[in-house]
Amino acid sequence: MDVIGLSPGPVSNVGDRLSSAGRELAGLAGQTDFGGMSEPPRTAAALDLLAGEWSAGLAASGGAISMIGRITSVTAGLFELVDGK
Amino acid sequence: MPDVEGLSWPEGDAGALESAAGRVTRLGESVQAAGSHISGIASDTAGWTGLAAIAFSGAVNAQRAELARAGSGLADAGGAVRRLARIVDDAQDRVRQLAKRVREAEDEADDAAAIATAARATADQAEASAAAANPLLGSAAPFSPEAQAAQQAIGAAAQAESQAAEARARADRIREHATARADDEVDRVKAADDDAAGVVGAAIGLAPESSAPKVGGLPGLPRDFECPLDDEGFNNLVTGMYGGVGFARFLDALARARSRGAGALIHSEALMNKSADRIRQSVNDNFDTCVPQYLDPPKPPEPPDDDWRPEWLEDVNEAYDDAVEEVGSAMDDVVNGDNPIWPMPGPGRGPRPSFGPGF
């Protein structure tokens, strides 16, 4: 069963661009500097939590997208190796 | 906290809140833009067909949708914090105005009291003067000029004391009113704080999942992969199939070896092709199993078992591990000079290719 069609070049390019976009997204984790207040208490605490969760979340999400891109490039590379001969 | 005449003060730094709101909003816009950018990139995969392509689209769309939701949550949070900043600013301004009125009323009362005290002292002095001027008649000489002056001074003092009492009563009423209003402003800020915290809390819940798939080196990457087959299905599907980043490093090692002029890796590359074919076959063999799992994910056993993974992933693992062992061993032979097809034996053959961890 051969269910796969793939043009390695374009797909690899998409993977590389996705990886780059993922790294840029992860870079946004540095922009979560909205905590550090003490008043009003509930919002100040929520902003602290927001900063922490989003810092970790953006790094993770960026990493996941970057990984999807990397895997996509690898997929293209794999098929180039197998089908390009 | 400024001097507000002892009134309650709605705590908060409106400027800092406004600034934080701006940063939250801008981050939300950046996250939404990133989602659109990612979606745009992923739309360029014309020519990639098959179930992996579907899985790829599903994974990217899931990320885009998550980023859109999350960015929208941040926009809401930024708006809520901005509203809170304005309420804090307004409440503090009102309390300052209330304190000003209290201060003015109390200053007037103090001034009136001082005037009354002075008037009473003047009256007392006038009475004493009248008594001294007519020591024998005393109050029996009410029409003497001194007595009349004393009477006028006593009347003025009484009027001043009455006005002072009224001013004090008015100041007390103003303070009582201001105290209640300031308490209301503090309550208003507390309510706004609760509201804003709720919206910010919702944005916390929308933060991208921090449980990113864990990846390891070669070999055995899929076994370190802990993400269950649910909304991160692509990561199981494709990462498991192709060995993920570990396999990427494997291919990188091959590319680096090529770039170092190790053209005699033909033997290894042939093995690589053979291994890739095996992996590809394993992938294809398992598509029918894994795609329905991706579309309709099975639930892991309860309680969640960290070792749970779909059976098909084990097949891919096995093919992958075999490939790594076979190709890695052949590459070691080549770079150690044990393989006769290495083209440049001896001192002039150049640096030993680096294949990275695992080789």
Short mmCIF file of C-alpha atoms in Angstrom, two decimals:
data_model
loop_
_atom_site.label_atom_id
_atom_site.label_comp_id
_atom_site.label_asym_id
_atom_site.label_seq_id
_atom_site.Cartn_x
_atom_site.Cartn_y
_atom_site.Cartn_z
CA MET A 1 0.00 0.00 0.00
CA ASP A 2 1.54 3.29 -1.05
CA VAL A 3 -0.63 6.11 0.26
CA ILE A 4 1.94 8.85 0.34
CA GLY A 5 2.81 11.51 -2.21
CA LEU A 6 5.38 14.10 -1.26
CA SER A 7 7.61 16.66 -2.97
CA PRO A 8 10.64 16.72 -0.72
CA GLY A 9 11.88 20.21 -1.60
CA PRO A 10 8.73 22.23 -0.91
CA VAL A 11 7.77 20.16 2.10
CA SER A 12 11.24 20.44 3.54
CA ASN A 13 11.04 24.19 3.00
CA VAL A 14 7.72 24.30 4.84
CA GLY A 15 9.28 22.34 7.66
CA ASP A 16 12.22 24.72 7.91
CA ARG A 17 9.91 27.75 7.93
CA LEU A 18 7.73 26.13 10.57
CA SER A 19 10.80 25.47 12.68
CA SER A 20 11.77 29.10 12.37
CA ALA A 21 8.24 30.27 13.23
CA GLY A 22 8.27 27.98 16.26
CA ARG A 23 11.53 29.49 17.47
CA GLU A 24 10.09 32.99 17.02
CA LEU A 25 7.02 31.98 18.99
CA ALA A 26 9.19 30.56 21.75
CA GLY A 27 11.04 33.87 21.77
CA LEU A 28 7.83 35.61 22.81
CA ALA A 29 8.27 33.93 26.20
CA GLY A 30 10.62 36.82 26.97
CA GLN A 31 7.75 39.27 26.65
CA THR A 32 5.82 38.05 29.66
CA ASP A 33 7.09 40.75 32.00
CA PHE A 34 3.67 41.86 33.23
CA GLY A 35 3.87 40.47 36.75
CA GLY A 36 5.54 41.92 39.81
CA MET A 37 2.73 44.06 41.23
CA SER A 38 1.25 43.61 44.69
CA GLU A 39 -2.03 45.54 44.28
CA PRO A 40 -4.87 45.05 43.58
CA PRO A 41 -4.16 41.68 45.13
CA ARG A 42 -6.18 39.23 43.03
CA THR A 43 -5.29 40.71 39.67
CA ALA A 44 -1.67 41.17 40.72
CA ALA A 45 -1.48 37.49 41.69
CA ALA A 46 -3.26 36.46 38.49
CA LEU A 47 -0.83 38.50 36.39
CA ASP A 48 2.08 36.80 38.13
CA LEU A 49 0.58 33.41 37.33
CA LEU A 50 -0.21 34.50 33.79
CA ALA A 51 3.40 35.53 33.24
CA GLY A 52 4.71 32.21 34.56
CA GLU A 53 2.26 30.00 32.67
CA TRP A 54 2.62 31.89 29.42
CA SER A 55 6.38 31.98 29.61
CA ALA A 56 6.44 28.19 29.92
CA GLY A 57 3.55 27.71 27.50
CA LEU A 58 5.03 29.82 24.73
CA ALA A 59 8.37 28.10 25.05
CA ALA A 60 6.61 24.73 24.88
CA SER A 61 4.28 25.69 22.05
CA GLY A 62 7.12 27.21 20.08
CA GLY A 63 9.13 24.07 20.71
CA ALA A 64 6.25 21.86 19.57
CA ILE A 65 5.75 23.87 16.37
CA SER A 66 9.46 23.88 15.75
CA MET A 67 9.44 20.13 16.25
CA ILE A 68 6.56 19.68 13.80
CA GLY A 69 8.61 21.67 11.31
CA ARG A 70 11.71 19.62 12.01
CA ILE A 71 9.83 16.37 11.68
CA THR A 72 8.29 17.62 8.47
CA SER A 73 11.74 18.38 7.08
CA VAL A 74 12.94 14.98 8.23
CA THR A 75 9.94 13.36 6.62
CA ALA A 76 10.84 15.08 3.36
CA GLY A 77 14.45 13.99 3.79
CA LEU A 78 13.41 10.45 4.43
CA PHE A 79 11.31 10.30 1.31
CA GLU A 80 14.06 11.90 -0.71
CA LEU A 81 16.37 9.15 0.46
CA VAL A 82 13.89 6.40 -0.30
CA ASP A 83 12.16 7.70 -3.41
CA GLY A 84 14.81 9.94 -4.87
CA LYS A 85 17.06 7.08 -5.89
CA MET B 1 -0.50 55.99 49.74
CA PRO B 2 -1.13 59.75 49.77
CA ASP B 3 -2.50 61.63 52.81
CA VAL B 4 -6.26 61.22 52.41
CA GLU B 5 -7.34 62.45 55.84
CA GLY B 6 -7.75 58.96 57.20
CA LEU B 7 -10.17 57.85 54.46
CA SER B 8 -9.95 54.34 53.01
CA TRP B 9 -7.66 54.15 50.01
CA PRO B 10 -8.24 51.94 46.96
CA GLU B 11 -4.83 50.30 46.54
CA GLY B 12 -3.23 49.85 43.14
CA ASP B 13 -0.86 51.47 40.71
CA ALA B 14 -3.01 52.52 37.77
CA GLY B 15 0.04 53.35 35.65
CA ALA B 16 1.64 49.96 36.25
CA LEU B 17 -1.69 48.24 35.52
CA GLU B 18 -2.12 50.19 32.29
CA SER B 19 1.41 49.30 31.28
CA ALA B 20 0.85 45.62 32.09
CA ALA B 21 -2.41 45.69 30.13
CA GLY B 22 -0.53 47.04 27.12
CA ARG B 23 2.07 44.31 27.34
CA VAL B 24 -0.56 41.58 27.72
CA THR B 25 -2.51 42.93 24.74
CA ARG B 26 0.59 43.20 22.57
CA LEU B 27 1.60 39.63 23.46
CA GLY B 28 -1.90 38.47 22.50
CA GLU B 29 -1.58 40.19 19.12
CA SER B 30 1.84 38.60 18.59
CA VAL B 31 0.49 35.16 19.48
CA GLN B 32 -2.44 35.52 17.10
CA ALA B 33 -0.12 36.75 14.36
CA ALA B 34 2.15 33.76 14.99
CA GLY B 35 -0.84 31.43 14.61
CA SER B 36 -1.78 33.02 11.28
CA HIS B 37 1.84 32.89 10.13
CA ILE B 38 2.11 29.21 10.98
CA SER B 39 -1.16 28.48 9.23
CA GLY B 40 0.06 30.35 6.14
CA ILE B 41 3.31 28.39 6.06
CA ALA B 42 1.50 25.08 6.41
CA SER B 43 -0.77 25.89 3.47
CA ASP B 44 2.24 25.62 1.13
CA THR B 45 2.35 21.83 1.16
CA ALA B 46 0.68 21.28 -2.21
CA GLY B 47 1.74 17.91 -3.50
CA TRP B 48 2.00 16.29 -0.12
CA THR B 49 -0.81 13.80 0.03
CA GLY B 50 -1.64 10.87 2.16
CA LEU B 51 -2.51 10.28 5.73
CA ALA B 52 0.66 11.81 7.14
CA ALA B 53 -0.18 14.99 5.24
CA ILE B 54 -3.63 14.92 6.82
CA ALA B 55 -2.07 14.39 10.19
CA PHE B 56 0.33 17.24 9.52
CA SER B 57 -2.54 19.59 8.63
CA GLY B 58 -4.43 18.46 11.70
CA ALA B 59 -1.46 19.12 13.93
CA VAL B 60 -0.75 22.55 12.48
CA ASN B 61 -4.42 23.50 12.59
CA ALA B 62 -4.60 22.40 16.20
CA GLN B 63 -1.63 24.63 17.01
CA ARG B 64 -3.10 27.53 15.04
CA ALA B 65 -6.48 27.14 16.75
CA GLU B 66 -4.81 26.96 20.16
CA LEU B 67 -2.78 30.08 19.45
CA ALA B 68 -5.86 31.93 18.17
CA ARG B 69 -7.83 31.00 21.30
CA ALA B 70 -4.90 31.83 23.54
CA GLY B 71 -4.23 35.14 21.80
CA SER B 72 -7.88 36.05 22.13
CA GLY B 73 -7.74 35.19 25.82
CA LEU B 74 -4.77 37.51 26.24
CA ALA B 75 -6.62 40.29 24.42
CA ASP B 76 -9.53 39.85 26.85
CA ALA B 77 -7.14 39.84 29.80
CA GLY B 78 -5.43 42.99 28.56
CA GLY B 79 -8.82 44.68 28.21
CA ALA B 80 -9.88 43.63 31.70
CA VAL B 81 -6.64 44.88 33.26
CA ARG B 82 -6.98 48.15 31.36
CA ARG B 83 -10.55 48.58 32.70
CA LEU B 84 -9.26 47.85 36.18
CA ALA B 85 -6.49 50.43 35.73
CA ARG B 86 -9.08 53.05 34.81
CA ILE B 87 -11.32 52.13 37.73
CA VAL B 88 -8.36 52.31 40.13
CA ASP B 89 -7.35 55.67 38.70
CA ASP B 90 -10.92 57.00 38.89
CA ALA B 91 -11.49 55.64 42.41
CA GLN B 92 -8.24 57.10 43.69
CA ASP B 93 -9.09 60.44 42.09
CA ARG B 94 -12.49 60.43 43.78
CA VAL B 95 -11.00 59.60 47.17
CA ARG B 96 -8.47 62.42 46.72
CA GLN B 97 -11.39 64.79 45.98
CA LEU B 98 -13.29 63.52 49.02
CA ALA B 99 -10.19 64.00 51.17
CA LYS B 100 -9.84 67.54 49.81
CA ARG B 101 -13.42 68.34 50.83
CA VAL B 102 -12.85 66.85 54.27
CA ARG B 103 -9.64 68.85 54.64
CA GLU B 104 -11.34 72.08 53.56
CA ALA B 105 -14.33 71.54 55.88
CA GLU B 106 -12.09 70.71 58.80
CA ASP B 107 -9.86 73.69 58.07
CA GLU B 108 -12.98 75.89 58.10
CA ALA B 109 -14.09 74.34 61.38
CA ASP B 110 -10.63 74.83 62.87
CA ASP B 111 -10.58 78.43 61.66
CA ALA B 112 -14.05 79.07 63.12
CA ALA B 113 -12.99 77.50 66.41
CA ALA B 114 -9.93 79.73 66.51
CA ILE B 115 -12.09 82.78 65.83
CA ALA B 116 -14.50 81.72 68.58
CA THR B 117 -11.66 81.17 71.02
CA ALA B 118 -10.26 84.59 70.23
CA ALA B 119 -13.73 86.18 70.52
CA ARG B 120 -14.26 84.51 73.88
CA ALA B 121 -10.88 85.80 75.07
CA THR B 122 -11.81 89.29 73.89
CA ALA B 123 -15.16 89.08 75.70
CA ASP B 124 -13.49 87.85 78.89
CA GLN B 125 -11.03 90.68 78.68
CA ALA B 126 -13.82 93.22 78.06
CA GLU B 127 -15.75 91.90 81.06
CA ALA B 128 -12.67 92.20 83.20
CA SER B 129 -12.10 95.77 81.95
CA ALA B 130 -15.72 96.72 82.73
CA ALA B 131 -15.43 95.33 86.23
CA ALA B 132 -12.17 97.17 86.79
CA ALA B 133 -13.63 100.47 85.56
CA ASN B 134 -16.57 100.30 87.97
CA PRO B 135 -15.33 98.30 90.93
CA LEU B 136 -18.13 99.40 93.27
CA LEU B 137 -21.10 99.08 90.92
CA GLY B 138 -20.07 95.99 88.93
CA SER B 139 -23.04 94.70 86.98
CA ALA B 140 -25.16 97.46 88.46
CA ALA B 141 -23.56 99.82 85.97
CA PRO B 142 -24.66 98.14 82.78
CA PHE B 143 -24.73 101.28 80.77
CA SER B 144 -21.19 102.28 81.35
CA PRO B 145 -19.15 102.35 78.15
CA GLU B 146 -16.96 99.47 79.42
CA ALA B 147 -19.97 97.32 80.24
CA GLN B 148 -21.53 97.96 76.86
CA ALA B 149 -18.28 97.04 75.15
CA ALA B 150 -18.12 93.88 77.24
CA GLN B 151 -21.68 92.97 76.29
CA GLN B 152 -20.88 93.42 72.61
CA ALA B 153 -17.76 91.27 72.96
CA ILE B 154 -19.75 88.57 74.76
CA GLY B 155 -22.35 88.61 71.98
CA ALA B 156 -19.68 88.38 69.29
CA ALA B 157 -18.03 85.49 71.12
CA ALA B 158 -21.32 83.62 71.39
CA GLN B 159 -21.97 84.12 67.69
CA ALA B 160 -18.45 82.97 66.82
CA GLU B 161 -18.88 79.91 69.04
CA SER B 162 -22.15 79.11 67.35
CA GLN B 163 -20.59 79.43 63.92
CA ALA B 164 -17.66 77.27 65.05
CA ALA B 165 -20.07 74.59 66.26
CA GLU B 166 -21.92 74.68 62.97
CA ALA B 167 -18.65 74.46 61.02
CA ARG B 168 -17.54 71.51 63.14
CA ALA B 169 -20.88 69.75 62.65
CA ARG B 170 -20.68 70.38 58.91
CA ALA B 171 -17.11 69.04 58.85
CA ASP B 172 -18.25 65.96 60.76
CA ARG B 173 -21.08 65.39 58.29
CA ILE B 174 -18.69 65.80 55.36
CA ARG B 175 -16.21 63.35 56.92
CA GLU B 176 -18.96 60.83 57.58
CA HIS B 177 -20.17 61.09 53.99
CA ALA B 178 -16.63 60.99 52.61
CA THR B 179 -15.77 57.95 54.71
CA ALA B 180 -18.75 56.07 53.31
CA ARG B 181 -17.96 57.15 49.75
CA ALA B 182 -14.30 56.20 50.09
CA ASP B 183 -15.34 52.79 51.41
CA ASP B 184 -17.60 52.48 48.36
CA GLU B 185 -14.65 53.30 46.09
CA VAL B 186 -12.52 50.66 47.79
CA ASP B 187 -15.35 48.16 47.29
CA ARG B 188 -15.64 49.20 43.65
CA VAL B 189 -11.94 48.54 43.10
CA LYS B 190 -12.21 45.20 44.90
CA ALA B 191 -15.08 44.18 42.65
CA ALA B 192 -13.15 45.29 39.57
CA ASP B 193 -10.11 43.41 40.90
CA ASP B 194 -12.23 40.27 41.17
CA ASP B 195 -13.57 40.74 37.64
CA ALA B 196 -10.15 41.39 36.11
CA ALA B 197 -8.59 38.48 38.01
CA GLY B 198 -11.30 36.22 36.61
CA VAL B 199 -10.58 37.23 33.02
CA VAL B 200 -6.82 36.99 33.57
CA GLY B 201 -7.41 33.58 35.15
CA ALA B 202 -9.22 32.46 32.01
CA ALA B 203 -6.20 33.57 29.97
CA ILE B 204 -3.97 31.52 32.27
CA GLY B 205 -6.11 28.51 31.42
CA LEU B 206 -5.64 29.25 27.72
CA ALA B 207 -1.84 29.33 27.89
CA PRO B 208 -0.35 26.86 25.44
CA GLU B 209 0.15 23.49 27.03
CA SER B 210 3.51 23.28 28.69
CA SER B 211 3.54 19.49 28.27
CA ALA B 212 5.55 19.61 25.08
CA PRO B 213 6.61 16.26 23.77
CA LYS B 214 9.86 15.19 25.30
CA VAL B 215 12.51 14.17 22.87
CA GLY B 216 15.72 12.38 23.47
CA GLY B 217 18.76 11.39 21.51
CA LEU B 218 19.54 8.29 19.60
CA PRO B 219 18.50 5.61 19.92
CA GLY B 220 15.12 4.92 21.44
CA LEU B 221 13.59 8.36 21.09
CA PRO B 222 10.04 7.07 20.78
CA ARG B 223 10.34 5.36 24.15
CA ASP B 224 11.09 8.71 25.80
CA PHE B 225 8.04 10.16 24.17
CA GLU B 226 5.40 10.66 26.81
CA CYS B 227 2.60 12.42 25.04
CA PRO B 228 -0.54 10.29 24.91
CA LEU B 229 -2.42 9.93 21.66
CA ASP B 230 -5.03 12.66 22.06
CA ASP B 231 -5.04 16.22 20.82
CA GLU B 232 -1.27 15.95 20.44
CA GLY B 233 -1.94 13.04 18.13
CA PHE B 234 0.34 14.30 15.44
CA ASN B 235 3.27 14.13 17.77
CA ASN B 236 2.59 10.48 18.44
CA LEU B 237 1.74 9.81 14.87
CA VAL B 238 4.62 11.42 13.05
CA THR B 239 7.20 11.61 15.80
CA GLY B 240 6.68 7.96 16.52
CA MET B 241 6.71 7.03 12.87
CA TYR B 242 9.82 8.82 11.84
CA GLY B 243 11.78 8.72 15.00
CA GLY B 244 11.29 12.43 15.62
CA VAL B 245 14.20 14.60 16.44
CA GLY B 246 16.40 11.62 17.13
CA PHE B 247 15.93 10.52 13.58
CA ALA B 248 16.51 14.08 12.44
CA ARG B 249 19.89 13.95 14.12
CA PHE B 250 20.53 10.65 12.43
CA LEU B 251 19.91 12.25 9.05
CA ASP B 252 21.93 15.28 10.08
CA ALA B 253 24.85 13.04 10.91
CA LEU B 254 24.63 11.56 7.46
CA ALA B 255 24.46 15.01 5.87
CA ARG B 256 27.44 16.20 7.89
CA ALA B 257 29.41 13.14 6.90
CA ARG B 258 28.62 13.90 3.28
CA SER B 259 29.64 17.52 3.63
CA ARG B 260 33.00 16.46 5.06
CA GLY B 261 33.76 14.67 1.88
CA ALA B 262 33.08 11.23 3.19
CA GLY B 263 31.86 10.07 -0.16
CA ALA B 264 32.66 6.51 0.70
CA LEU B 265 29.69 6.38 2.99
CA ILE B 266 27.97 4.77 0.06
CA HIS B 267 27.81 1.51 1.90
CA SER B 268 26.33 3.18 4.93
CA GLU B 269 23.97 5.15 2.81
CA ALA B 270 22.80 2.01 1.11
CA LEU B 271 22.12 0.56 4.52
CA MET B 272 20.43 3.79 5.43
CA ASN B 273 18.20 3.51 2.40
CA LYS B 274 17.38 -0.03 3.29
CA SER B 275 16.62 0.97 6.87
CA ALA B 276 14.60 3.94 5.75
CA ASP B 277 12.66 1.62 3.52
CA ARG B 278 11.96 -0.63 6.48
CA ILE B 279 10.84 2.33 8.55
CA ARG B 280 8.72 3.61 5.71
CA GLN B 281 7.19 0.17 5.31
CA SER B 282 6.46 0.11 9.02
CA VAL B 283 4.90 3.53 8.77
CA ASN B 284 2.71 2.49 5.86
CA ASP B 285 1.80 -0.76 7.52
CA ASN B 286 0.64 1.13 10.55
CA PHE B 287 -1.20 3.99 8.88
CA ASP B 288 -4.43 2.06 8.89
CA THR B 289 -4.09 1.54 12.62
CA CYS B 290 -2.74 4.82 13.78
CA VAL B 291 -4.83 7.25 11.79
CA PRO B 292 -8.15 6.07 13.21
CA GLN B 293 -6.49 6.33 16.61
CA TYR B 294 -5.53 9.87 15.78
CA LEU B 295 -8.99 10.77 14.56
CA ASP B 296 -10.75 8.93 17.39
CA PRO B 297 -8.14 8.61 20.11
CA PRO B 298 -8.43 5.72 22.52
CA LYS B 299 -8.33 6.60 26.18
CA PRO B 300 -5.26 5.49 28.08
CA PRO B 301 -5.87 3.11 30.96
CA GLU B 302 -7.08 4.71 34.19
CA PRO B 303 -5.22 5.78 36.17
CA PRO B 304 -2.95 7.03 33.37
CA ASP B 305 -0.07 4.72 32.83
CA ASP B 306 3.11 6.52 31.90
CA ASP B 307 4.21 3.52 29.89
CA TRP B 308 1.06 3.43 27.79
CA ARG B 309 1.57 3.85 24.07
CA PRO B 310 -0.15 2.53 21.00
CA GLU B 311 0.98 -0.87 19.84
CA TRP B 312 1.88 0.37 16.40
CA LEU B 313 4.46 2.65 17.93
CA GLU B 314 6.30 -0.40 19.25
CA ASP B 315 6.57 -1.74 15.71
CA VAL B 316 8.00 1.54 14.52
CA ASN B 317 10.35 1.61 17.50
CA GLU B 318 11.65 -1.79 16.62
CA ALA B 319 12.28 -0.92 12.97
CA TYR B 320 13.87 2.32 14.06
CA ASP B 321 16.14 0.73 16.63
CA ASP B 322 17.26 -1.91 14.14
CA ALA B 323 18.03 0.81 11.63
CA VAL B 324 20.00 2.83 14.12
CA GLU B 325 22.04 -0.17 15.20
CA GLU B 326 22.72 -1.39 11.70
CA VAL B 327 23.62 1.93 10.15
CA GLY B 328 25.44 3.19 13.21
CA SER B 329 27.62 0.11 13.30
CA ALA B 330 28.43 0.43 9.62
CA MET B 331 29.27 4.10 10.03
CA ASP B 332 31.55 3.32 12.96
CA ASP B 333 33.35 0.81 10.80
CA VAL B 334 33.78 3.41 8.12
CA VAL B 335 35.08 6.19 10.32
CA ASN B 336 37.36 3.84 12.27
CA GLY B 337 38.98 2.74 9.04
CA ASP B 338 37.75 -0.85 9.42
CA ASN B 339 35.75 -0.65 6.22
CA PRO B 340 37.82 -1.12 3.06
CA ILE B 341 35.62 1.23 1.08
CA TRP B 342 36.83 4.25 3.06
CA PRO B 343 38.49 6.23 0.24
CA MET B 344 41.40 7.98 1.88
CA PRO B 345 43.11 5.68 4.33
CA GLY B 346 46.08 7.04 6.14
CA PRO B 347 47.13 10.42 7.48
CA GLY B 348 45.73 12.44 4.58
CA ARG B 349 42.14 11.44 4.83
CA GLY B 350 40.96 14.43 6.80
CA PRO B 351 39.14 14.79 10.07
CA ARG B 352 37.04 12.04 11.49
CA PRO B 353 33.40 12.79 10.72
CA SER B 354 31.33 13.65 13.74
CA PHE B 355 28.06 11.80 13.96
CA GLY B 356 26.85 13.38 17.16
CA PRO B 357 25.58 11.66 20.28
CA GLY B 358 24.64 8.05 19.88
CA PHE B 359 27.34 7.17 17.40
#
